[in-house]
mmCIF file of N, CA and C in Angstrom:
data_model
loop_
_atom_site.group_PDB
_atom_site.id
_atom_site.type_symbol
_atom_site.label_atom_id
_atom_site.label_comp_id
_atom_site.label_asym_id
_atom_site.label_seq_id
_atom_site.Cartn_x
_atom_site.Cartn_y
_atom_site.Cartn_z
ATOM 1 N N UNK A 1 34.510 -55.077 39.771
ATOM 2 C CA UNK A 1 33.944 -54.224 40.778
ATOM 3 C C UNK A 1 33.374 -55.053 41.937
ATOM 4 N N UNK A 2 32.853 -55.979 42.034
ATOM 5 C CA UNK A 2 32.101 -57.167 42.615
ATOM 6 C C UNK A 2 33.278 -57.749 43.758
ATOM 7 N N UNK A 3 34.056 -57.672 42.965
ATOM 8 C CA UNK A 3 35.579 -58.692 43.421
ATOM 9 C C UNK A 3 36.256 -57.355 44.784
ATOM 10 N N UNK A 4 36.268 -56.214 44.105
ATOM 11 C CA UNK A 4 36.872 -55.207 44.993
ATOM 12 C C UNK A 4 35.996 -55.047 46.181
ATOM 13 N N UNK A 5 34.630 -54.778 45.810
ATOM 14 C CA UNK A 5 33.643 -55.186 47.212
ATOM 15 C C UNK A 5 33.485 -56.243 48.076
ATOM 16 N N UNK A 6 33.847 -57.622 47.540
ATOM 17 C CA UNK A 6 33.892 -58.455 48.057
ATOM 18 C C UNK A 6 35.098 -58.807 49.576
ATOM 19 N N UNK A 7 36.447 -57.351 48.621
ATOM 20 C CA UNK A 7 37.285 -57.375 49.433
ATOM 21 C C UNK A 7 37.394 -56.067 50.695
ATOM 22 N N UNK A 8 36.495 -55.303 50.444
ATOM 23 C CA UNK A 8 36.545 -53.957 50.965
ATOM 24 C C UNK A 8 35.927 -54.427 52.375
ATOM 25 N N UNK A 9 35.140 -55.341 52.809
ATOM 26 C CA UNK A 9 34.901 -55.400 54.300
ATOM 27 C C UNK A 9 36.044 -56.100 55.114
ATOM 28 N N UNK A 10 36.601 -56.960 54.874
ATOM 29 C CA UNK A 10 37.877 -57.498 55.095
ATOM 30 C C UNK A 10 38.769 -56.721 55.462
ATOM 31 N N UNK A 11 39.246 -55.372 54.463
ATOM 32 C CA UNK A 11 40.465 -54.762 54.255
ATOM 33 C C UNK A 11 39.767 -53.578 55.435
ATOM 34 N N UNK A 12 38.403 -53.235 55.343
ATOM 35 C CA UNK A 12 38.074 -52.102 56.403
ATOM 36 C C UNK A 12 38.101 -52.299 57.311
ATOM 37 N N UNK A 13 37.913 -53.870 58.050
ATOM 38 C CA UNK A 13 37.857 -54.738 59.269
ATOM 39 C C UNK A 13 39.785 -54.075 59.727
ATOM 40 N N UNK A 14 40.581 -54.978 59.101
ATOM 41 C CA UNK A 14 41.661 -54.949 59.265
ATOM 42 C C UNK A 14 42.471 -53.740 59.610
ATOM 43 N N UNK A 15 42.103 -52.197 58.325
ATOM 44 C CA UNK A 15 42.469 -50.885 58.826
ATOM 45 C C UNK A 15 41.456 -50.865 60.347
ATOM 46 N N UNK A 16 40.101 -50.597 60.805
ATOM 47 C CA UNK A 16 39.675 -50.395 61.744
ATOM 48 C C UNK A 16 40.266 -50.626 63.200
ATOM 49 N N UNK A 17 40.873 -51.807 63.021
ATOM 50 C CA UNK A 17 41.236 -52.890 64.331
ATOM 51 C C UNK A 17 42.584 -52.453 64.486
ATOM 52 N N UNK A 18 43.530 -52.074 63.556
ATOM 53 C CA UNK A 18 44.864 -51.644 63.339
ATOM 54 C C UNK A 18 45.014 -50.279 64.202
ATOM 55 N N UNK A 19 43.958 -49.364 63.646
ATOM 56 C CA UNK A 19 43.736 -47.834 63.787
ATOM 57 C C UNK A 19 43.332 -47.712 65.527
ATOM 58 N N UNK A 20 42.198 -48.862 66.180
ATOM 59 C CA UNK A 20 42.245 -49.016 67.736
ATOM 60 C C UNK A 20 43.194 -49.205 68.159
ATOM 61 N N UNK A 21 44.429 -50.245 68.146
ATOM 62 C CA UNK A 21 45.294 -50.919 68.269
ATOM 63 C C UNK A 21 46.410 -49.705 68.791
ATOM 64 N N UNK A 22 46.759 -48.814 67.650
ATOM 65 C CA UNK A 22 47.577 -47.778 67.678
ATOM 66 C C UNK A 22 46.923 -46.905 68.585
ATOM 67 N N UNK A 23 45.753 -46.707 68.359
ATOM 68 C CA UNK A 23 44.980 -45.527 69.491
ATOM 69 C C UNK A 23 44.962 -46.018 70.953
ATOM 70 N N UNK A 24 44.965 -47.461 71.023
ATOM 71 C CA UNK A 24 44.553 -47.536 72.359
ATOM 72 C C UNK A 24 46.068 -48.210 73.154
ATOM 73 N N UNK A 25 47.083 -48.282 72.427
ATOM 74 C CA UNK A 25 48.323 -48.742 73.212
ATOM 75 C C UNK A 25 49.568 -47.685 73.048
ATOM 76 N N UNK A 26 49.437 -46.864 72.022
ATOM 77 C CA UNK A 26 50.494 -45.985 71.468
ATOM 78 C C UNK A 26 49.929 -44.099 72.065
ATOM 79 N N UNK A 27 49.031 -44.219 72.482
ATOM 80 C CA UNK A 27 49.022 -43.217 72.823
ATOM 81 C C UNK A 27 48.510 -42.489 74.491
ATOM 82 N N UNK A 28 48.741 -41.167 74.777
ATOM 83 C CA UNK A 28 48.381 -40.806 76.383
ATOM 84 C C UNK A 28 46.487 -41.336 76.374
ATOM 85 N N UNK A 29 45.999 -42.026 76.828
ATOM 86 C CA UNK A 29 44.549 -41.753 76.960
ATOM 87 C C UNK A 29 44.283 -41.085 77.946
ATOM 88 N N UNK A 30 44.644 -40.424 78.609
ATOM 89 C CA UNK A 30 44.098 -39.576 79.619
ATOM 90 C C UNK A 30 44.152 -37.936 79.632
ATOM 91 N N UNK A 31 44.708 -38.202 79.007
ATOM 92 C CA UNK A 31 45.375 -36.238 78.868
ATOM 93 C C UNK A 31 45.021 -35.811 77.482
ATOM 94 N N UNK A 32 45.385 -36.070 76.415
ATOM 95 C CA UNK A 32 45.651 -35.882 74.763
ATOM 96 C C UNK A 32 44.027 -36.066 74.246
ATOM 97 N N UNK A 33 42.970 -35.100 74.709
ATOM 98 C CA UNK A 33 42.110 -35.177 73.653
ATOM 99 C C UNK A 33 42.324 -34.631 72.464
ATOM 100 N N UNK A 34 41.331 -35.093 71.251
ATOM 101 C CA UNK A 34 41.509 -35.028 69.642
ATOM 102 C C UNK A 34 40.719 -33.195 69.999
ATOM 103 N N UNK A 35 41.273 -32.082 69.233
ATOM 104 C CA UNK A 35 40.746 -30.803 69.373
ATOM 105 C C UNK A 35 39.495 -30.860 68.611
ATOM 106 N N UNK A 36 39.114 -31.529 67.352
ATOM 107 C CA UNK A 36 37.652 -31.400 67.179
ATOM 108 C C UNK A 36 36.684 -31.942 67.620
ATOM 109 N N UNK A 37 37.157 -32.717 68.703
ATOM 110 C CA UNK A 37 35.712 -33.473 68.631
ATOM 111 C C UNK A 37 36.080 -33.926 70.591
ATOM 112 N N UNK A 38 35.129 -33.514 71.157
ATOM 113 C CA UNK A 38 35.380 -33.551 73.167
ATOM 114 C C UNK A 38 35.810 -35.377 73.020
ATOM 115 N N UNK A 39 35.658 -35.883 72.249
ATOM 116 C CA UNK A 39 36.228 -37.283 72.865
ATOM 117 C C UNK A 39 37.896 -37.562 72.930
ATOM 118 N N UNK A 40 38.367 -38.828 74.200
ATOM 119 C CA UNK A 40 39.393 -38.963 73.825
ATOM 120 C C UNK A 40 40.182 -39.744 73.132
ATOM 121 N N UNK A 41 40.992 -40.049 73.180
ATOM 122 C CA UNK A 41 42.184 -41.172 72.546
ATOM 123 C C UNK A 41 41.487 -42.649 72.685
ATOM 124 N N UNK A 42 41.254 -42.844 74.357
ATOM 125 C CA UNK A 42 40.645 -44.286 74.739
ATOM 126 C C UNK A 42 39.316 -43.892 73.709
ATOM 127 N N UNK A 43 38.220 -42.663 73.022
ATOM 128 C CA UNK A 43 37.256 -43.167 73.184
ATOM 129 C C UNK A 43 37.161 -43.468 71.720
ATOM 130 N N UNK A 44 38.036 -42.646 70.781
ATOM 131 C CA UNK A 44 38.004 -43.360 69.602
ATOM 132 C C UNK A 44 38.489 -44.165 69.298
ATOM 133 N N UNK A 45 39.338 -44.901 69.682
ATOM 134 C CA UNK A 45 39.845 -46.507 69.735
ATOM 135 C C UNK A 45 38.758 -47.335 70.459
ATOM 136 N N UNK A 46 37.636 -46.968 71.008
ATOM 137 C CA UNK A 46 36.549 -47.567 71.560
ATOM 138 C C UNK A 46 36.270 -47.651 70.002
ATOM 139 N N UNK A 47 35.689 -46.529 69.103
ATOM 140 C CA UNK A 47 34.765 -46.207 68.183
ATOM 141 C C UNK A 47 35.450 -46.811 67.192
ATOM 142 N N UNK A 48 36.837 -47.010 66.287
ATOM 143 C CA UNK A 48 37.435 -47.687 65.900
ATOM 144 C C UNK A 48 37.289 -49.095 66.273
ATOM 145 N N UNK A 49 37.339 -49.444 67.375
ATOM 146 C CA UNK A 49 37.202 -51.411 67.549
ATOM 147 C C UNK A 49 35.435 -51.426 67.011
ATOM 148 N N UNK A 50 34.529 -50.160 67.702
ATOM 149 C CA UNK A 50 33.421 -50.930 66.927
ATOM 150 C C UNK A 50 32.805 -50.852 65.766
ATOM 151 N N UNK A 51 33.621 -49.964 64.927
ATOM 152 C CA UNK A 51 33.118 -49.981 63.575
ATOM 153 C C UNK A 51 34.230 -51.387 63.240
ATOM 154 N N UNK A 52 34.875 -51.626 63.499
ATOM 155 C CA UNK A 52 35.992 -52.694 62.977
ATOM 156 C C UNK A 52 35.001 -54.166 63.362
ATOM 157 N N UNK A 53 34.365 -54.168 64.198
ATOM 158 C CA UNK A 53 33.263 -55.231 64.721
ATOM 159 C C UNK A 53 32.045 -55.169 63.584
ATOM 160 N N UNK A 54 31.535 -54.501 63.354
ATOM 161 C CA UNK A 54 30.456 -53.807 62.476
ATOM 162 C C UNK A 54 31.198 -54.456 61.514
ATOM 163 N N UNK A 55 32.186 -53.894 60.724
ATOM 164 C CA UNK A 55 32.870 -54.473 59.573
ATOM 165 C C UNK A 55 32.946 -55.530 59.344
ATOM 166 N N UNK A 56 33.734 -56.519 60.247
ATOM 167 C CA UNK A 56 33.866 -58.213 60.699
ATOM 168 C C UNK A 56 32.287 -58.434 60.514
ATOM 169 N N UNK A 57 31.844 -57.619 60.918
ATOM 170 C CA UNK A 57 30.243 -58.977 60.692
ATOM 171 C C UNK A 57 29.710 -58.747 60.013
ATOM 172 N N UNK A 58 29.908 -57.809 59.055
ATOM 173 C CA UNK A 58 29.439 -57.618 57.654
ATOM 174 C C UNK A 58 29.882 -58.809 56.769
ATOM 175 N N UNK A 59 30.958 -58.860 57.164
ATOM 176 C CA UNK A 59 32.156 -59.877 55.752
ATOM 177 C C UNK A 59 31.625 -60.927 56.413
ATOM 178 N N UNK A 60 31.554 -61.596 57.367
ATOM 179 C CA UNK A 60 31.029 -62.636 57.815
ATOM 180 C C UNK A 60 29.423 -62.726 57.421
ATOM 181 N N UNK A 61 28.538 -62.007 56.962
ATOM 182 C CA UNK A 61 27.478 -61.898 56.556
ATOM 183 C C UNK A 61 27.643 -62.471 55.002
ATOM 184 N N UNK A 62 28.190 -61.619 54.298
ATOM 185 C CA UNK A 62 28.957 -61.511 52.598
ATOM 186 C C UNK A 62 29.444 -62.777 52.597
ATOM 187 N N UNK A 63 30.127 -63.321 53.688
ATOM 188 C CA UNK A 63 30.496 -64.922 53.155
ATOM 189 C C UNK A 63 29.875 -65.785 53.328
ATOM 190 N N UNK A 64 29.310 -65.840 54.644
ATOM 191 C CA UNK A 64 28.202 -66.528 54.454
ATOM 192 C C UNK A 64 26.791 -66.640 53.616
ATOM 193 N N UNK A 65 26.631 -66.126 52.971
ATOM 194 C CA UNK A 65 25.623 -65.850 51.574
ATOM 195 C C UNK A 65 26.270 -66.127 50.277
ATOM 196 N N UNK A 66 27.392 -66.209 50.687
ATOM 197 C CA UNK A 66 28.360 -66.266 49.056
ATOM 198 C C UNK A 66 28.403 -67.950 49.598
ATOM 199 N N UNK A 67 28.346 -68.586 50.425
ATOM 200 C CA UNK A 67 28.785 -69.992 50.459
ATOM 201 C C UNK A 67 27.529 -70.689 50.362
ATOM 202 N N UNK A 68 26.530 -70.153 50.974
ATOM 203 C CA UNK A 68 25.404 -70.377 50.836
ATOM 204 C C UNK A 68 24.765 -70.861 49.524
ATOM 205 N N UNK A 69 24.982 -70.154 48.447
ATOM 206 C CA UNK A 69 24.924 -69.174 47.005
ATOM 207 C C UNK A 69 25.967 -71.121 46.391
ATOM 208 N N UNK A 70 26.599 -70.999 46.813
ATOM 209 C CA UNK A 70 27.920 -71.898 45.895
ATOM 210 C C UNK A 70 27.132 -73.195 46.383
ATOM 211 N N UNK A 71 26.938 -73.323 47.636
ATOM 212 C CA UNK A 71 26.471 -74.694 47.887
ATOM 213 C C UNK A 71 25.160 -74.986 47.244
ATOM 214 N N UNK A 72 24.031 -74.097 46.805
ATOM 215 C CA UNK A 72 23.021 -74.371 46.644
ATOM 216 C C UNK A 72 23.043 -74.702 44.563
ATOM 217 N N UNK A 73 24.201 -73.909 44.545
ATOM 218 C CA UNK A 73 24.486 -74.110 42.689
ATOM 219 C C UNK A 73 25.275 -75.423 42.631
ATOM 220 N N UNK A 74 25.820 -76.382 43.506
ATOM 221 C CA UNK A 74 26.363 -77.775 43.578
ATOM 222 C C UNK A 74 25.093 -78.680 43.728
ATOM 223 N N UNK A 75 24.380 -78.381 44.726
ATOM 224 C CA UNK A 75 23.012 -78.861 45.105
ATOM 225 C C UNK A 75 22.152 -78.981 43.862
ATOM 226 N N UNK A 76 22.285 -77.916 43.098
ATOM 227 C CA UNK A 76 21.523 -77.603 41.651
ATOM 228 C C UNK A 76 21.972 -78.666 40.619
ATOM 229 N N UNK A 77 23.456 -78.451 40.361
ATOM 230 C CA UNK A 77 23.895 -79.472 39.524
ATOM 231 C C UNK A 77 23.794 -80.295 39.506
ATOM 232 N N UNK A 78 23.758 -81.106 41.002
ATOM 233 C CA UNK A 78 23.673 -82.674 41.229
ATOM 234 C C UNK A 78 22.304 -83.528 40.996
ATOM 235 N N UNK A 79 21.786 -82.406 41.191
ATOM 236 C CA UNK A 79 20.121 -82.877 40.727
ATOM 237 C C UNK A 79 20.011 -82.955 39.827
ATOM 238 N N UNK A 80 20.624 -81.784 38.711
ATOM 239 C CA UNK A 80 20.314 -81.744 36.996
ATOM 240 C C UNK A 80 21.179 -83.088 36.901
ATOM 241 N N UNK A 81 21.853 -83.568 37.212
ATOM 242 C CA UNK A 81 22.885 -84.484 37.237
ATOM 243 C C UNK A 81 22.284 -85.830 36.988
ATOM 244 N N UNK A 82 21.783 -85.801 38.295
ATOM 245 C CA UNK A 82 21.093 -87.175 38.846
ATOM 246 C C UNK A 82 19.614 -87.311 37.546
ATOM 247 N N UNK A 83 19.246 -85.834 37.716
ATOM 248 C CA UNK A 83 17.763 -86.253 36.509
ATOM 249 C C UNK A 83 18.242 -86.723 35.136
ATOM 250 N N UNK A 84 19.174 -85.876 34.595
ATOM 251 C CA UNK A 84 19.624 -86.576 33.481
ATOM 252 C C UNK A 84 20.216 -88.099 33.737
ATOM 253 N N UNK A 85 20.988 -88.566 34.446
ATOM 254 C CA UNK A 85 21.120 -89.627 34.276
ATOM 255 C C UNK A 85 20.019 -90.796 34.744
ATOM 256 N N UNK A 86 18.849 -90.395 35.222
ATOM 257 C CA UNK A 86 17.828 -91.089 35.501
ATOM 258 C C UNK A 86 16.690 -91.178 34.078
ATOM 259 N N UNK A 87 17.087 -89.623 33.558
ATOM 260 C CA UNK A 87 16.422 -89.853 31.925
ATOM 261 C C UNK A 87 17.076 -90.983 30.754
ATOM 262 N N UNK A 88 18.872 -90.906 31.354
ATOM 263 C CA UNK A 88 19.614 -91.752 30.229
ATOM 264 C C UNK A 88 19.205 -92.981 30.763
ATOM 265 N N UNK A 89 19.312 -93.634 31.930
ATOM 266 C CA UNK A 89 18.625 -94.908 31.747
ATOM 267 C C UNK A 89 17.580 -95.239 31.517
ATOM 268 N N UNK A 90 15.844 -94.812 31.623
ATOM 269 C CA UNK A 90 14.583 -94.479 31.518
ATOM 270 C C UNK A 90 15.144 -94.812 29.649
ATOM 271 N N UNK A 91 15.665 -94.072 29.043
ATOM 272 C CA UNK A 91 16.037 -94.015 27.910
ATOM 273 C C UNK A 91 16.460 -95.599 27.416
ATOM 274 N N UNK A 92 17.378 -95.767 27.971
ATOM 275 C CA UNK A 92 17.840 -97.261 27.884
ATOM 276 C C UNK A 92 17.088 -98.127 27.849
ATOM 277 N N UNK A 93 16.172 -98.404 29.318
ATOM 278 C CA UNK A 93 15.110 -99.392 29.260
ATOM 279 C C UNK A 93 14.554 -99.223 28.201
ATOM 280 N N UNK A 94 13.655 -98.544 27.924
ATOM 281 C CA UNK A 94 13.131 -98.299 27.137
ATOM 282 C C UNK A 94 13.105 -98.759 25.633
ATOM 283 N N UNK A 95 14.478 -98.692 24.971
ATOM 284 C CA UNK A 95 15.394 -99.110 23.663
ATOM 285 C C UNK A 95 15.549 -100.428 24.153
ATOM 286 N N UNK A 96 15.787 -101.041 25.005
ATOM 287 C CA UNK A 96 16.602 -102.626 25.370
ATOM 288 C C UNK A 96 14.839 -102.896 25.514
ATOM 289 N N UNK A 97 13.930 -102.707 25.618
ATOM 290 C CA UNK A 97 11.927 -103.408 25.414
ATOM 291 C C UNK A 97 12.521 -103.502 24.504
ATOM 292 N N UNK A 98 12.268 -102.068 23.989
ATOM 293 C CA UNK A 98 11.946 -102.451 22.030
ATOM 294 C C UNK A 98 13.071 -103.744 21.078
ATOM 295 N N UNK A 99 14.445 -103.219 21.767
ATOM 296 C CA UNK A 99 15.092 -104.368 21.214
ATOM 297 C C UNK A 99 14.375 -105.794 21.550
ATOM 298 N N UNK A 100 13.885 -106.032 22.835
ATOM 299 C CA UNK A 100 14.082 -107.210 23.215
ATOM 300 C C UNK A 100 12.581 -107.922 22.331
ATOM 301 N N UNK A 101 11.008 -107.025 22.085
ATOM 302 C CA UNK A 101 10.300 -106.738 21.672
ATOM 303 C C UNK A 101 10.482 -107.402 19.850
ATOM 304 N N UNK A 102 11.395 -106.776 19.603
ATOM 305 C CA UNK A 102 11.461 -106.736 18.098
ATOM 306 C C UNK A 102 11.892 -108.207 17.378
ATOM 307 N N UNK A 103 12.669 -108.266 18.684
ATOM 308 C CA UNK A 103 13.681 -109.668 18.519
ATOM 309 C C UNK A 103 12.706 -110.789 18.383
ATOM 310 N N UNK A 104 12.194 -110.925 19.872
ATOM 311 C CA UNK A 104 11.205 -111.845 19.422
ATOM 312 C C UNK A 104 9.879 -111.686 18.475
ATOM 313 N N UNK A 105 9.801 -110.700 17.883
ATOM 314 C CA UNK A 105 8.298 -110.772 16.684
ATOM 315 C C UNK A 105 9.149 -111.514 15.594
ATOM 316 N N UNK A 106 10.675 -111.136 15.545
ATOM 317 C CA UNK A 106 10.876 -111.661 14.316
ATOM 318 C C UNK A 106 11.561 -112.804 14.667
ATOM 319 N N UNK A 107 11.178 -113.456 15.617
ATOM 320 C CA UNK A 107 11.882 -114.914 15.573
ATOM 321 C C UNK A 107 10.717 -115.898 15.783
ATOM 322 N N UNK A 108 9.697 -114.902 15.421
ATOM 323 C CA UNK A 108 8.618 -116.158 15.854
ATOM 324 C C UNK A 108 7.983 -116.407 14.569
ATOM 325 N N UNK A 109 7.867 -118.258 14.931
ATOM 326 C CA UNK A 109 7.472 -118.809 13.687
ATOM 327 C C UNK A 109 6.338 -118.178 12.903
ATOM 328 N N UNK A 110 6.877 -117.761 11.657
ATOM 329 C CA UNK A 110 5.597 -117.227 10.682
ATOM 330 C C UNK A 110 6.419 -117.584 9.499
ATOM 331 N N UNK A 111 5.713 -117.351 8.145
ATOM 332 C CA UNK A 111 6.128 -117.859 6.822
ATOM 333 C C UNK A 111 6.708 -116.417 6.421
ATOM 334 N N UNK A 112 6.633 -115.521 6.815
ATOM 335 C CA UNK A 112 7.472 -114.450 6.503
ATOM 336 C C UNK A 112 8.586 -114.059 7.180
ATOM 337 N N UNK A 113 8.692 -114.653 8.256
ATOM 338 C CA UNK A 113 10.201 -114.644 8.769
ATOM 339 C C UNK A 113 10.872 -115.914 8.749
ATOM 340 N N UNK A 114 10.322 -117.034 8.108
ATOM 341 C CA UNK A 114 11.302 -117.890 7.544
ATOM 342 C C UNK A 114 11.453 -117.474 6.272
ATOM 343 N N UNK A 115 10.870 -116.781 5.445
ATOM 344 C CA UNK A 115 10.898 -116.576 4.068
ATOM 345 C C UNK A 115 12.544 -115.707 4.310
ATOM 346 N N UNK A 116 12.356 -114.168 5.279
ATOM 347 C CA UNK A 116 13.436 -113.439 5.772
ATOM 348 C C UNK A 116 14.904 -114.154 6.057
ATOM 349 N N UNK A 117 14.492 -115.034 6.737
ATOM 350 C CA UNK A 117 15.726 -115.352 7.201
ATOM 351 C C UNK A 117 16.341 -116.282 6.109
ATOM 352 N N UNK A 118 15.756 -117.532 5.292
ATOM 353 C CA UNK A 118 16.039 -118.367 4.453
ATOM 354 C C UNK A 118 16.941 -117.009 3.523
ATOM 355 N N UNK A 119 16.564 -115.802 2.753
ATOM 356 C CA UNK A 119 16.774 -114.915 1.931
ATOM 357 C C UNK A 119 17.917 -114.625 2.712
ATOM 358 N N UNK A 120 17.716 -114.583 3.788
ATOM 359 C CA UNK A 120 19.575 -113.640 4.500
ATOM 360 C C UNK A 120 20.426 -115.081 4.830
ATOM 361 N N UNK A 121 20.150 -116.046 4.516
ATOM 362 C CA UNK A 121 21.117 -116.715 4.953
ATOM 363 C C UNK A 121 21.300 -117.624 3.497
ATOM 364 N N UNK A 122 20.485 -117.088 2.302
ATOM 365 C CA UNK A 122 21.024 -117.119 1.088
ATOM 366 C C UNK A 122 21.901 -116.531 0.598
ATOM 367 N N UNK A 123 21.659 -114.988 1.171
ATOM 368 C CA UNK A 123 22.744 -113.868 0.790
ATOM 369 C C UNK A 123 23.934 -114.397 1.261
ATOM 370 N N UNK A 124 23.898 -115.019 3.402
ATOM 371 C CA UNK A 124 25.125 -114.524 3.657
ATOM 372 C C UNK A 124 26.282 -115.779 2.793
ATOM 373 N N UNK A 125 25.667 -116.965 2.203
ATOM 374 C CA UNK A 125 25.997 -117.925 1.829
ATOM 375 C C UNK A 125 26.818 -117.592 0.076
ATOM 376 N N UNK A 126 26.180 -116.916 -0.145
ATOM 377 C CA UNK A 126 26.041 -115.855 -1.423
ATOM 378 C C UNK A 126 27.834 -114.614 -1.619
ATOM 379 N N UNK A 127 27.329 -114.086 -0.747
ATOM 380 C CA UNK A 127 28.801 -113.327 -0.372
ATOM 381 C C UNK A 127 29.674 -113.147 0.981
ATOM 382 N N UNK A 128 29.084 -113.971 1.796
ATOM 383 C CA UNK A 128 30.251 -114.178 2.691
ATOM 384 C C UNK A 128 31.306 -114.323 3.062
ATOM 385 N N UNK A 129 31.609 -115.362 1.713
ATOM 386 C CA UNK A 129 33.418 -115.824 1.700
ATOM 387 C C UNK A 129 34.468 -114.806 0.926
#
């Protein structure tokens, strides 16, 4: 339904401008008024071009809000975009401290990380081959 409205100012633009077109080149404007209504030929092909104007700047309204609308949901993404990937590195640093952190507590001389390491390099001596 959205989609058919979207197209109905377009398609009313187009009948409107069509409907002047025929009124104001195809027919007597001077003689041939319409019997219900005192206007003539020239004046509803006047009234036809300006509802057909009216129309045009409706759809030109409708698209411009619909582009508006699209650009600001790209604008949206790129930010969720950019924040997440400013969280995944924030994230990173973060893990590469602690790695770097951890590394050195356990490489620094104490009798329990030579005890550690002597034991893992018993093992790897142990079942390595």
């Amino acid at each position: 339904m959205v989609s058919f409205l979207a197209l109905l100012p377009r398609a009313l633009t187009t009948f409107l401008y069509a409907v002047a077109a025929l009124l104001r080149f195809y027919a007597n404007t001077d003689t041939i008024p319409i019997q219900l209504c005192p206007l003539t030929i020239l004046q509803w092909s006047f009234l036809a071009f300006t509802l057909g104007t009216t129309a045009l700047l409706a759809n030109l309204g409708l698209e411009w809000h619909a582009g508006n609308r699209s650009r600001h949901r790209e604008i949206e993404k790129r930010d969720r975009a950019d924040q997440e990937r400013e969280r995944a590195a924030r994230h990173a640093r973060i893990q590469n401290r602690f790695f770097l952190l951890q590394t050195r507590h356990q490489l620094a001389p104490s009798p329990d990380t030579r005890a550690a390491l002597t034991d893992f390099l018993s093992f790897l001596q142990e079942y390595g081959e």
